[in-house]
Amino acid sequence: MDFFQPLWYFLTSNLSLGNLDFPFSILDLLLKVVLPFVGMILVYFTIQWLVKKSLSLSRLKKDVQKRIIHYLRLCLKILIIIGFLVTVGNLLGSRVNFYISRFLNILNSPFFVSGNTQISVITLLMLIPVFYLSAWSGKAARRLLERSIFDQLGMDDARKFSFGSITRYVVMALVFLFGLSVVGLDLSIFGVLLGVLGIGLGFGLQSIVSNFFAGLIIISTRPIKEGDRVLVNGYDGIVHNIRLISTDIKTFENENIIIPNSQFVDQPVHNYSYSDRKIVIVNTVQVSYSTDLEQVLVILESISKKNPYRINGPDNVVRVLSFDDSGISMSLRTMIRDVSLKALSHSWTNVEIWREFKKNAIEIPFPQMDVHVVSMPQEIPVEEENTPESEKPDSKKSEA
């Protein structure tokens, strides 16, 4: 009993923070705010589960079901926020305006002052919509130019990407600077930041700055663009996103590889689709020396003509490469219409080669080696003294 009295007093005493006294206790906070909030969360998940269950039994399309669930979640979250604010207002009672004003004064109190610049918690909170608005404005400006002006000018995809990316970052920078001035930050502080940046370049920012300017070079000179298939540092994949510092490449194993932009400028890059997306695939195969070579040439040419990914061109040829130890090496070169079909076309051609060779009884040799024995070593007689006593025939007779 002596233990519960101090605990009950602690739970029922009104809270205070410095000179600010609140008209509620911890118990009031738990019963009037925390408990209703937990109940609202449980109701949120229960309603969401019931709606998902009902939609799964309906005949609505998957897209319609996802849209319904999306708007349901949005409405429920708004109701939870409103309910939370109502419970907090009910807890504070008639002095809610007083506590709100005191809370705003605390948030608006500057914790950093430099010249005409005063930074408070509200200033930092206002930077969040500034960042969001600048990013959204850059993307919107790029989409607007690509859909209206660039299409009318007849620009190709590479130029659209270059001018669109430059426009995006310029608009982002302008909107961001304008937002900082609206928030109340003195833009002259950026002069100090540039000075600090200049000092930092001598220590640990060389790679970041190098990647930044490499990103500008990529955007302006267009050695790669989004959608290109590239091979860089052993990574083969599609350029998914080009940023100022790094580039995102998605491999054919669905892996995302983040590569610094400086590697695209300082090192050789194999771009399969730099000028156009047509490439030549090469399938190699060996046939035995006893095979009719003319028949093999005819079969490979027919396979090339049947390739569903092929386009006509001078590179569609069959060649005899070399006379190797195990057989004659042949190559079938086929030009296909798009680099994205490289793996499919290569696999299709290999399967057709196997089928046609099997149908026509053409042997695909495997590595082998003939060993010619000049002489065999003479049999070495086994000395009797080295033979165990139990294995000697005389010993068995004597025992018998």
Short mmCIF file of N, CA and C in Angstrom, two decimals, residues 164-328:
data_model
loop_
_atom_site.label_atom_id
_atom_site.label_comp_id
_atom_site.label_asym_id
_atom_site.label_seq_id
_atom_site.Cartn_x
_atom_site.Cartn_y
_atom_site.Cartn_z
N GLY A 164 16.30 18.97 -71.06
CA GLY A 164 15.34 18.76 -69.98
C GLY A 164 16.01 18.68 -68.62
N SER A 165 17.15 17.99 -68.54
CA SER A 165 17.86 17.88 -67.26
C SER A 165 18.42 19.22 -66.82
N ILE A 166 19.01 19.97 -67.77
CA ILE A 166 19.53 21.29 -67.42
C ILE A 166 18.41 22.20 -66.93
N THR A 167 17.28 22.19 -67.63
CA THR A 167 16.14 23.01 -67.22
C THR A 167 15.65 22.62 -65.84
N ARG A 168 15.60 21.33 -65.58
CA ARG A 168 15.12 20.86 -64.28
C ARG A 168 15.97 21.40 -63.14
N TYR A 169 17.30 21.28 -63.25
CA TYR A 169 18.16 21.71 -62.16
C TYR A 169 18.20 23.23 -62.02
N VAL A 170 18.10 23.95 -63.13
CA VAL A 170 18.07 25.41 -63.05
C VAL A 170 16.80 25.87 -62.34
N VAL A 171 15.66 25.30 -62.70
CA VAL A 171 14.39 25.67 -62.05
C VAL A 171 14.43 25.29 -60.58
N MET A 172 14.97 24.13 -60.27
CA MET A 172 15.07 23.72 -58.86
C MET A 172 15.90 24.72 -58.06
N ALA A 173 17.03 25.16 -58.61
CA ALA A 173 17.90 26.10 -57.89
C ALA A 173 17.20 27.44 -57.69
N LEU A 174 16.52 27.95 -58.73
CA LEU A 174 15.85 29.25 -58.62
C LEU A 174 14.72 29.19 -57.60
N VAL A 175 13.90 28.14 -57.66
CA VAL A 175 12.78 28.02 -56.71
C VAL A 175 13.30 27.85 -55.29
N PHE A 176 14.39 27.11 -55.13
CA PHE A 176 14.95 26.90 -53.80
C PHE A 176 15.47 28.21 -53.21
N LEU A 177 16.20 28.99 -54.02
CA LEU A 177 16.70 30.28 -53.53
C LEU A 177 15.56 31.24 -53.22
N PHE A 178 14.53 31.25 -54.06
CA PHE A 178 13.37 32.10 -53.79
C PHE A 178 12.67 31.67 -52.50
N GLY A 179 12.56 30.36 -52.29
CA GLY A 179 11.94 29.87 -51.06
C GLY A 179 12.73 30.24 -49.82
N LEU A 180 14.06 30.21 -49.92
CA LEU A 180 14.88 30.61 -48.77
C LEU A 180 14.68 32.08 -48.43
N SER A 181 14.56 32.93 -49.45
CA SER A 181 14.32 34.35 -49.19
C SER A 181 12.95 34.57 -48.58
N VAL A 182 11.94 33.79 -49.00
CA VAL A 182 10.61 33.91 -48.42
C VAL A 182 10.61 33.46 -46.96
N VAL A 183 11.33 32.40 -46.66
CA VAL A 183 11.41 31.91 -45.29
C VAL A 183 12.07 32.93 -44.38
N GLY A 184 12.97 33.73 -44.92
CA GLY A 184 13.63 34.76 -44.13
C GLY A 184 15.11 34.57 -43.97
N LEU A 185 15.69 33.67 -44.74
CA LEU A 185 17.13 33.45 -44.66
C LEU A 185 17.86 34.44 -45.56
N ASP A 186 18.94 35.00 -45.05
CA ASP A 186 19.75 35.94 -45.81
C ASP A 186 20.62 35.15 -46.79
N LEU A 187 20.45 35.43 -48.09
CA LEU A 187 21.18 34.66 -49.10
C LEU A 187 22.67 34.95 -49.09
N SER A 188 23.08 36.04 -48.43
CA SER A 188 24.52 36.32 -48.36
C SER A 188 25.27 35.28 -47.55
N ILE A 189 24.51 34.48 -46.79
CA ILE A 189 25.17 33.43 -46.01
C ILE A 189 25.79 32.37 -46.91
N PHE A 190 25.29 32.30 -48.17
CA PHE A 190 25.85 31.33 -49.10
C PHE A 190 27.28 31.69 -49.49
N GLY A 191 27.65 32.97 -49.37
CA GLY A 191 29.04 33.33 -49.60
C GLY A 191 29.95 32.67 -48.58
N VAL A 192 29.50 32.64 -47.33
CA VAL A 192 30.27 31.96 -46.29
C VAL A 192 30.33 30.46 -46.56
N LEU A 193 29.19 29.90 -47.00
CA LEU A 193 29.17 28.47 -47.29
C LEU A 193 30.11 28.11 -48.43
N LEU A 194 30.17 28.99 -49.45
CA LEU A 194 31.10 28.73 -50.55
C LEU A 194 32.55 28.78 -50.09
N GLY A 195 32.84 29.69 -49.15
CA GLY A 195 34.19 29.74 -48.60
C GLY A 195 34.53 28.47 -47.83
N VAL A 196 33.57 28.00 -47.03
CA VAL A 196 33.78 26.74 -46.31
C VAL A 196 33.94 25.59 -47.29
N LEU A 197 33.14 25.63 -48.38
CA LEU A 197 33.25 24.58 -49.39
C LEU A 197 34.62 24.58 -50.05
N GLY A 198 35.17 25.78 -50.29
CA GLY A 198 36.50 25.86 -50.89
C GLY A 198 37.56 25.25 -50.00
N ILE A 199 37.41 25.43 -48.68
CA ILE A 199 38.36 24.80 -47.76
C ILE A 199 38.17 23.29 -47.74
N GLY A 200 36.90 22.88 -47.79
CA GLY A 200 36.62 21.45 -47.75
C GLY A 200 37.10 20.70 -48.97
N LEU A 201 37.25 21.42 -50.10
CA LEU A 201 37.73 20.76 -51.32
C LEU A 201 39.12 20.18 -51.13
N GLY A 202 39.92 20.84 -50.29
CA GLY A 202 41.28 20.36 -50.08
C GLY A 202 41.35 19.15 -49.18
N PHE A 203 40.24 18.76 -48.57
CA PHE A 203 40.25 17.64 -47.63
C PHE A 203 39.48 16.43 -48.15
N GLY A 204 38.17 16.49 -48.14
CA GLY A 204 37.42 15.28 -48.46
C GLY A 204 36.34 15.42 -49.48
N LEU A 205 36.25 16.58 -50.16
CA LEU A 205 35.15 16.80 -51.10
C LEU A 205 35.59 16.72 -52.55
N GLN A 206 36.84 16.31 -52.80
CA GLN A 206 37.28 16.27 -54.19
C GLN A 206 36.43 15.32 -55.02
N SER A 207 36.16 14.13 -54.47
CA SER A 207 35.39 13.15 -55.23
C SER A 207 33.97 13.62 -55.48
N ILE A 208 33.37 14.29 -54.49
CA ILE A 208 31.99 14.77 -54.67
C ILE A 208 31.94 15.84 -55.75
N VAL A 209 32.87 16.78 -55.70
CA VAL A 209 32.89 17.84 -56.72
C VAL A 209 33.21 17.25 -58.08
N SER A 210 34.13 16.28 -58.12
CA SER A 210 34.46 15.64 -59.40
C SER A 210 33.25 14.95 -59.99
N ASN A 211 32.49 14.25 -59.16
CA ASN A 211 31.28 13.58 -59.65
C ASN A 211 30.22 14.59 -60.06
N PHE A 212 30.16 15.73 -59.35
CA PHE A 212 29.17 16.76 -59.70
C PHE A 212 29.43 17.33 -61.09
N PHE A 213 30.68 17.72 -61.35
CA PHE A 213 31.00 18.27 -62.67
C PHE A 213 30.94 17.19 -63.75
N ALA A 214 31.25 15.95 -63.38
CA ALA A 214 31.09 14.86 -64.35
C ALA A 214 29.61 14.69 -64.71
N GLY A 215 28.72 14.89 -63.72
CA GLY A 215 27.29 14.84 -64.02
C GLY A 215 26.87 15.93 -64.98
N LEU A 216 27.42 17.14 -64.81
CA LEU A 216 27.12 18.22 -65.76
C LEU A 216 27.64 17.89 -67.16
N ILE A 217 28.82 17.27 -67.22
CA ILE A 217 29.38 16.89 -68.53
C ILE A 217 28.50 15.83 -69.20
N ILE A 218 28.02 14.86 -68.42
CA ILE A 218 27.16 13.82 -68.98
C ILE A 218 25.87 14.43 -69.52
N ILE A 219 25.29 15.38 -68.77
CA ILE A 219 24.04 16.01 -69.21
C ILE A 219 24.25 16.83 -70.48
N SER A 220 25.40 17.50 -70.58
CA SER A 220 25.62 18.40 -71.72
C SER A 220 26.14 17.66 -72.96
N THR A 221 27.05 16.71 -72.78
CA THR A 221 27.65 16.03 -73.94
C THR A 221 26.94 14.73 -74.32
N ARG A 222 26.15 14.16 -73.43
CA ARG A 222 25.31 12.99 -73.70
C ARG A 222 26.10 11.75 -74.11
N PRO A 223 27.16 11.35 -73.39
CA PRO A 223 27.78 10.06 -73.71
C PRO A 223 26.86 8.89 -73.36
N ILE A 224 26.00 9.10 -72.38
CA ILE A 224 24.96 8.12 -72.05
C ILE A 224 23.68 8.89 -71.78
N LYS A 225 22.57 8.20 -71.89
CA LYS A 225 21.26 8.79 -71.57
C LYS A 225 20.38 7.71 -70.97
N GLU A 226 19.32 8.12 -70.33
CA GLU A 226 18.42 7.17 -69.70
C GLU A 226 17.82 6.24 -70.75
N GLY A 227 17.87 4.95 -70.46
CA GLY A 227 17.38 3.94 -71.40
C GLY A 227 18.47 3.26 -72.19
N ASP A 228 19.71 3.79 -72.16
CA ASP A 228 20.83 3.16 -72.88
C ASP A 228 21.26 1.88 -72.16
N ARG A 229 21.72 0.92 -72.95
CA ARG A 229 22.35 -0.26 -72.37
C ARG A 229 23.86 -0.06 -72.40
N VAL A 230 24.48 -0.13 -71.22
CA VAL A 230 25.91 0.18 -71.11
C VAL A 230 26.62 -0.94 -70.37
N LEU A 231 27.92 -0.97 -70.57
CA LEU A 231 28.82 -1.87 -69.84
C LEU A 231 29.93 -1.01 -69.27
N VAL A 232 29.96 -0.87 -67.94
CA VAL A 232 30.96 -0.04 -67.28
C VAL A 232 31.43 -0.76 -66.02
N ASN A 233 32.74 -0.88 -65.88
CA ASN A 233 33.35 -1.55 -64.73
C ASN A 233 32.81 -2.96 -64.53
N GLY A 234 32.50 -3.64 -65.62
CA GLY A 234 31.99 -5.01 -65.53
C GLY A 234 30.51 -5.12 -65.27
N TYR A 235 29.80 -4.00 -65.12
CA TYR A 235 28.36 -4.01 -64.88
C TYR A 235 27.63 -3.77 -66.20
N ASP A 236 26.78 -4.71 -66.57
CA ASP A 236 26.01 -4.64 -67.81
C ASP A 236 24.55 -4.42 -67.44
N GLY A 237 23.96 -3.32 -67.93
CA GLY A 237 22.57 -3.05 -67.59
C GLY A 237 22.04 -1.83 -68.32
N ILE A 238 20.85 -1.40 -67.91
CA ILE A 238 20.15 -0.28 -68.51
C ILE A 238 20.30 0.94 -67.60
N VAL A 239 20.62 2.10 -68.19
CA VAL A 239 20.71 3.35 -67.42
C VAL A 239 19.30 3.72 -66.98
N HIS A 240 19.10 3.71 -65.67
CA HIS A 240 17.76 3.94 -65.11
C HIS A 240 17.54 5.40 -64.74
N ASN A 241 18.54 6.01 -64.13
CA ASN A 241 18.38 7.40 -63.67
C ASN A 241 19.76 8.05 -63.60
N ILE A 242 19.87 9.25 -64.16
CA ILE A 242 21.12 10.02 -64.14
C ILE A 242 20.94 11.21 -63.21
N ARG A 243 21.73 11.25 -62.14
CA ARG A 243 21.69 12.36 -61.20
C ARG A 243 23.00 13.14 -61.30
N LEU A 244 23.09 14.23 -60.54
CA LEU A 244 24.28 15.08 -60.62
C LEU A 244 25.51 14.40 -60.03
N ILE A 245 25.34 13.52 -59.06
CA ILE A 245 26.47 12.90 -58.39
C ILE A 245 26.70 11.48 -58.88
N SER A 246 25.65 10.74 -59.14
CA SER A 246 25.79 9.34 -59.49
C SER A 246 24.73 8.95 -60.52
N THR A 247 24.90 7.76 -61.08
CA THR A 247 23.98 7.22 -62.08
C THR A 247 23.53 5.84 -61.63
N ASP A 248 22.24 5.59 -61.77
CA ASP A 248 21.64 4.32 -61.36
C ASP A 248 21.50 3.41 -62.58
N ILE A 249 22.13 2.24 -62.51
CA ILE A 249 22.06 1.25 -63.58
C ILE A 249 21.33 0.01 -63.05
N LYS A 250 20.33 -0.44 -63.78
CA LYS A 250 19.59 -1.64 -63.40
C LYS A 250 20.07 -2.80 -64.27
N THR A 251 20.63 -3.82 -63.61
CA THR A 251 21.16 -4.97 -64.33
C THR A 251 20.02 -5.90 -64.75
N PHE A 252 20.38 -6.93 -65.52
CA PHE A 252 19.37 -7.88 -65.98
C PHE A 252 19.00 -8.88 -64.90
N GLU A 253 19.69 -8.84 -63.76
CA GLU A 253 19.30 -9.62 -62.60
C GLU A 253 18.43 -8.78 -61.66
N ASN A 254 17.95 -7.62 -62.15
CA ASN A 254 17.08 -6.70 -61.40
C ASN A 254 17.81 -6.12 -60.19
N GLU A 255 19.11 -5.89 -60.34
CA GLU A 255 19.90 -5.25 -59.29
C GLU A 255 20.17 -3.80 -59.69
N ASN A 256 20.12 -2.91 -58.72
CA ASN A 256 20.42 -1.50 -58.95
C ASN A 256 21.85 -1.22 -58.53
N ILE A 257 22.66 -0.76 -59.47
CA ILE A 257 24.06 -0.45 -59.23
C ILE A 257 24.22 1.07 -59.29
N ILE A 258 24.70 1.67 -58.20
CA ILE A 258 24.95 3.11 -58.15
C ILE A 258 26.41 3.35 -58.51
N ILE A 259 26.64 4.04 -59.63
CA ILE A 259 28.00 4.27 -60.13
C ILE A 259 28.29 5.76 -60.11
N PRO A 260 29.40 6.20 -59.52
CA PRO A 260 29.75 7.64 -59.55
C PRO A 260 29.92 8.13 -60.98
N ASN A 261 29.49 9.37 -61.21
CA ASN A 261 29.51 9.92 -62.57
C ASN A 261 30.92 10.06 -63.13
N SER A 262 31.91 10.23 -62.25
CA SER A 262 33.27 10.41 -62.75
C SER A 262 33.77 9.18 -63.52
N GLN A 263 33.24 8.00 -63.20
CA GLN A 263 33.68 6.80 -63.91
C GLN A 263 33.19 6.79 -65.36
N PHE A 264 32.11 7.49 -65.65
CA PHE A 264 31.64 7.57 -67.03
C PHE A 264 32.46 8.56 -67.86
N VAL A 265 33.19 9.45 -67.18
CA VAL A 265 33.99 10.46 -67.88
C VAL A 265 35.46 10.04 -67.95
N ASP A 266 35.98 9.45 -66.87
CA ASP A 266 37.40 9.12 -66.80
C ASP A 266 37.74 7.77 -67.42
N GLN A 267 36.77 6.86 -67.52
CA GLN A 267 37.06 5.50 -67.97
C GLN A 267 36.27 5.17 -69.23
N PRO A 268 36.75 4.18 -69.99
CA PRO A 268 35.98 3.76 -71.19
C PRO A 268 34.63 3.17 -70.80
N VAL A 269 33.61 3.53 -71.56
CA VAL A 269 32.25 3.05 -71.33
C VAL A 269 31.76 2.41 -72.62
N HIS A 270 31.27 1.19 -72.51
CA HIS A 270 30.70 0.49 -73.67
C HIS A 270 29.21 0.80 -73.72
N ASN A 271 28.82 1.68 -74.64
CA ASN A 271 27.41 2.05 -74.82
C ASN A 271 26.87 1.32 -76.04
N TYR A 272 26.00 0.35 -75.80
CA TYR A 272 25.46 -0.45 -76.90
C TYR A 272 24.51 0.35 -77.78
N SER A 273 23.92 1.41 -77.26
CA SER A 273 22.88 2.14 -78.00
C SER A 273 23.21 3.63 -78.07
N TYR A 274 24.48 3.96 -78.30
CA TYR A 274 24.88 5.37 -78.34
C TYR A 274 24.28 6.08 -79.55
N SER A 275 24.49 5.54 -80.75
CA SER A 275 23.96 6.17 -81.96
C SER A 275 22.65 5.55 -82.40
N ASP A 276 22.54 4.21 -82.33
CA ASP A 276 21.27 3.53 -82.60
C ASP A 276 21.24 2.26 -81.76
N ARG A 277 20.09 1.63 -81.72
CA ARG A 277 19.88 0.48 -80.85
C ARG A 277 20.06 -0.85 -81.58
N LYS A 278 20.50 -0.81 -82.83
CA LYS A 278 20.75 -2.04 -83.57
C LYS A 278 22.14 -2.57 -83.22
N ILE A 279 22.23 -3.88 -82.98
CA ILE A 279 23.53 -4.49 -82.69
C ILE A 279 23.63 -5.82 -83.44
N VAL A 280 24.85 -6.35 -83.49
CA VAL A 280 25.12 -7.64 -84.11
C VAL A 280 25.47 -8.64 -83.01
N ILE A 281 24.76 -9.75 -82.98
CA ILE A 281 25.09 -10.81 -82.03
C ILE A 281 25.89 -11.88 -82.76
N VAL A 282 26.79 -12.53 -82.04
CA VAL A 282 27.66 -13.55 -82.62
C VAL A 282 27.46 -14.85 -81.86
N ASN A 283 27.05 -15.90 -82.57
CA ASN A 283 26.93 -17.24 -82.00
C ASN A 283 28.03 -18.11 -82.60
N THR A 284 28.84 -18.70 -81.75
CA THR A 284 29.94 -19.55 -82.20
C THR A 284 29.63 -21.02 -81.90
N VAL A 285 30.08 -21.90 -82.77
CA VAL A 285 29.85 -23.33 -82.61
C VAL A 285 30.97 -24.07 -83.33
N GLN A 286 31.26 -25.29 -82.86
CA GLN A 286 32.28 -26.14 -83.49
C GLN A 286 31.61 -27.35 -84.12
N VAL A 287 32.16 -27.79 -85.25
CA VAL A 287 31.73 -29.03 -85.89
C VAL A 287 32.96 -29.90 -86.10
N SER A 288 32.73 -31.19 -86.18
CA SER A 288 33.85 -32.12 -86.33
C SER A 288 34.43 -32.04 -87.74
N TYR A 289 35.64 -32.55 -87.89
CA TYR A 289 36.32 -32.50 -89.19
C TYR A 289 35.67 -33.42 -90.22
N SER A 290 34.88 -34.37 -89.77
CA SER A 290 34.21 -35.27 -90.71
C SER A 290 32.90 -34.71 -91.24
N THR A 291 32.52 -33.51 -90.81
CA THR A 291 31.24 -32.92 -91.21
C THR A 291 31.36 -32.27 -92.58
N ASP A 292 30.26 -32.30 -93.33
CA ASP A 292 30.19 -31.60 -94.61
C ASP A 292 30.08 -30.10 -94.32
N LEU A 293 31.15 -29.35 -94.58
CA LEU A 293 31.19 -27.93 -94.23
C LEU A 293 30.18 -27.12 -95.03
N GLU A 294 29.96 -27.47 -96.28
CA GLU A 294 28.98 -26.75 -97.09
C GLU A 294 27.57 -26.89 -96.50
N GLN A 295 27.24 -28.07 -96.01
CA GLN A 295 25.94 -28.28 -95.39
C GLN A 295 25.78 -27.43 -94.13
N VAL A 296 26.84 -27.33 -93.34
CA VAL A 296 26.80 -26.51 -92.13
C VAL A 296 26.56 -25.04 -92.48
N LEU A 297 27.22 -24.55 -93.52
CA LEU A 297 27.04 -23.15 -93.92
C LEU A 297 25.59 -22.89 -94.33
N VAL A 298 25.00 -23.82 -95.07
CA VAL A 298 23.60 -23.64 -95.50
C VAL A 298 22.67 -23.65 -94.29
N ILE A 299 22.89 -24.55 -93.36
CA ILE A 299 22.02 -24.64 -92.17
C ILE A 299 22.10 -23.37 -91.33
N LEU A 300 23.31 -22.86 -91.11
CA LEU A 300 23.47 -21.65 -90.30
C LEU A 300 22.84 -20.45 -90.98
N GLU A 301 22.96 -20.35 -92.29
CA GLU A 301 22.32 -19.24 -93.01
C GLU A 301 20.80 -19.31 -92.91
N SER A 302 20.24 -20.52 -92.98
CA SER A 302 18.79 -20.66 -92.84
C SER A 302 18.32 -20.30 -91.44
N ILE A 303 19.12 -20.63 -90.43
CA ILE A 303 18.78 -20.25 -89.05
C ILE A 303 18.77 -18.74 -88.90
N SER A 304 19.76 -18.08 -89.51
CA SER A 304 19.82 -16.62 -89.44
C SER A 304 18.60 -15.98 -90.08
N LYS A 305 18.15 -16.52 -91.21
CA LYS A 305 17.00 -15.94 -91.91
C LYS A 305 15.70 -16.15 -91.13
N LYS A 306 15.63 -17.21 -90.32
CA LYS A 306 14.41 -17.49 -89.55
C LYS A 306 14.37 -16.73 -88.23
N ASN A 307 15.45 -16.07 -87.87
CA ASN A 307 15.50 -15.37 -86.58
C ASN A 307 14.42 -14.29 -86.52
N PRO A 308 13.50 -14.36 -85.54
CA PRO A 308 12.40 -13.37 -85.48
C PRO A 308 12.85 -11.98 -85.08
N TYR A 309 14.06 -11.84 -84.55
CA TYR A 309 14.55 -10.54 -84.10
C TYR A 309 15.48 -9.89 -85.12
N ARG A 310 15.72 -10.56 -86.23
CA ARG A 310 16.71 -10.11 -87.20
C ARG A 310 16.17 -8.98 -88.06
N ILE A 311 17.08 -8.11 -88.51
CA ILE A 311 16.80 -7.13 -89.55
C ILE A 311 17.82 -7.32 -90.65
N ASN A 312 17.45 -6.96 -91.86
CA ASN A 312 18.35 -7.15 -92.99
C ASN A 312 19.54 -6.19 -92.90
N GLY A 313 20.70 -6.70 -93.24
CA GLY A 313 21.90 -5.88 -93.22
C GLY A 313 23.09 -6.67 -93.69
N PRO A 314 24.20 -5.99 -93.97
CA PRO A 314 25.40 -6.68 -94.48
C PRO A 314 26.10 -7.52 -93.43
N ASP A 315 25.74 -7.37 -92.15
CA ASP A 315 26.44 -8.10 -91.10
C ASP A 315 25.87 -9.49 -90.85
N ASN A 316 24.82 -9.88 -91.56
CA ASN A 316 24.24 -11.21 -91.39
C ASN A 316 25.03 -12.21 -92.24
N VAL A 317 26.09 -12.74 -91.67
CA VAL A 317 26.98 -13.63 -92.41
C VAL A 317 27.38 -14.82 -91.54
N VAL A 318 27.82 -15.89 -92.21
CA VAL A 318 28.38 -17.07 -91.55
C VAL A 318 29.85 -17.15 -91.93
N ARG A 319 30.71 -17.36 -90.93
CA ARG A 319 32.15 -17.39 -91.20
C ARG A 319 32.77 -18.64 -90.58
N VAL A 320 33.82 -19.12 -91.26
CA VAL A 320 34.67 -20.16 -90.68
C VAL A 320 35.80 -19.46 -89.95
N LEU A 321 35.85 -19.65 -88.64
CA LEU A 321 36.81 -18.89 -87.83
C LEU A 321 38.20 -19.53 -87.82
N SER A 322 38.27 -20.82 -87.45
CA SER A 322 39.59 -21.43 -87.30
C SER A 322 39.45 -22.95 -87.29
N PHE A 323 40.60 -23.61 -87.49
CA PHE A 323 40.69 -25.06 -87.40
C PHE A 323 41.37 -25.38 -86.08
N ASP A 324 40.60 -25.82 -85.12
CA ASP A 324 41.11 -26.04 -83.77
C ASP A 324 41.41 -27.51 -83.54
N ASP A 325 41.85 -27.81 -82.32
CA ASP A 325 42.24 -29.19 -81.99
C ASP A 325 41.07 -30.15 -82.07
N SER A 326 39.90 -29.70 -81.59
CA SER A 326 38.76 -30.62 -81.51
C SER A 326 37.84 -30.54 -82.71
N GLY A 327 37.87 -29.44 -83.47
CA GLY A 327 36.96 -29.31 -84.60
C GLY A 327 37.13 -27.98 -85.30
N ILE A 328 36.21 -27.69 -86.21
CA ILE A 328 36.23 -26.45 -86.99
C ILE A 328 35.29 -25.45 -86.31
#
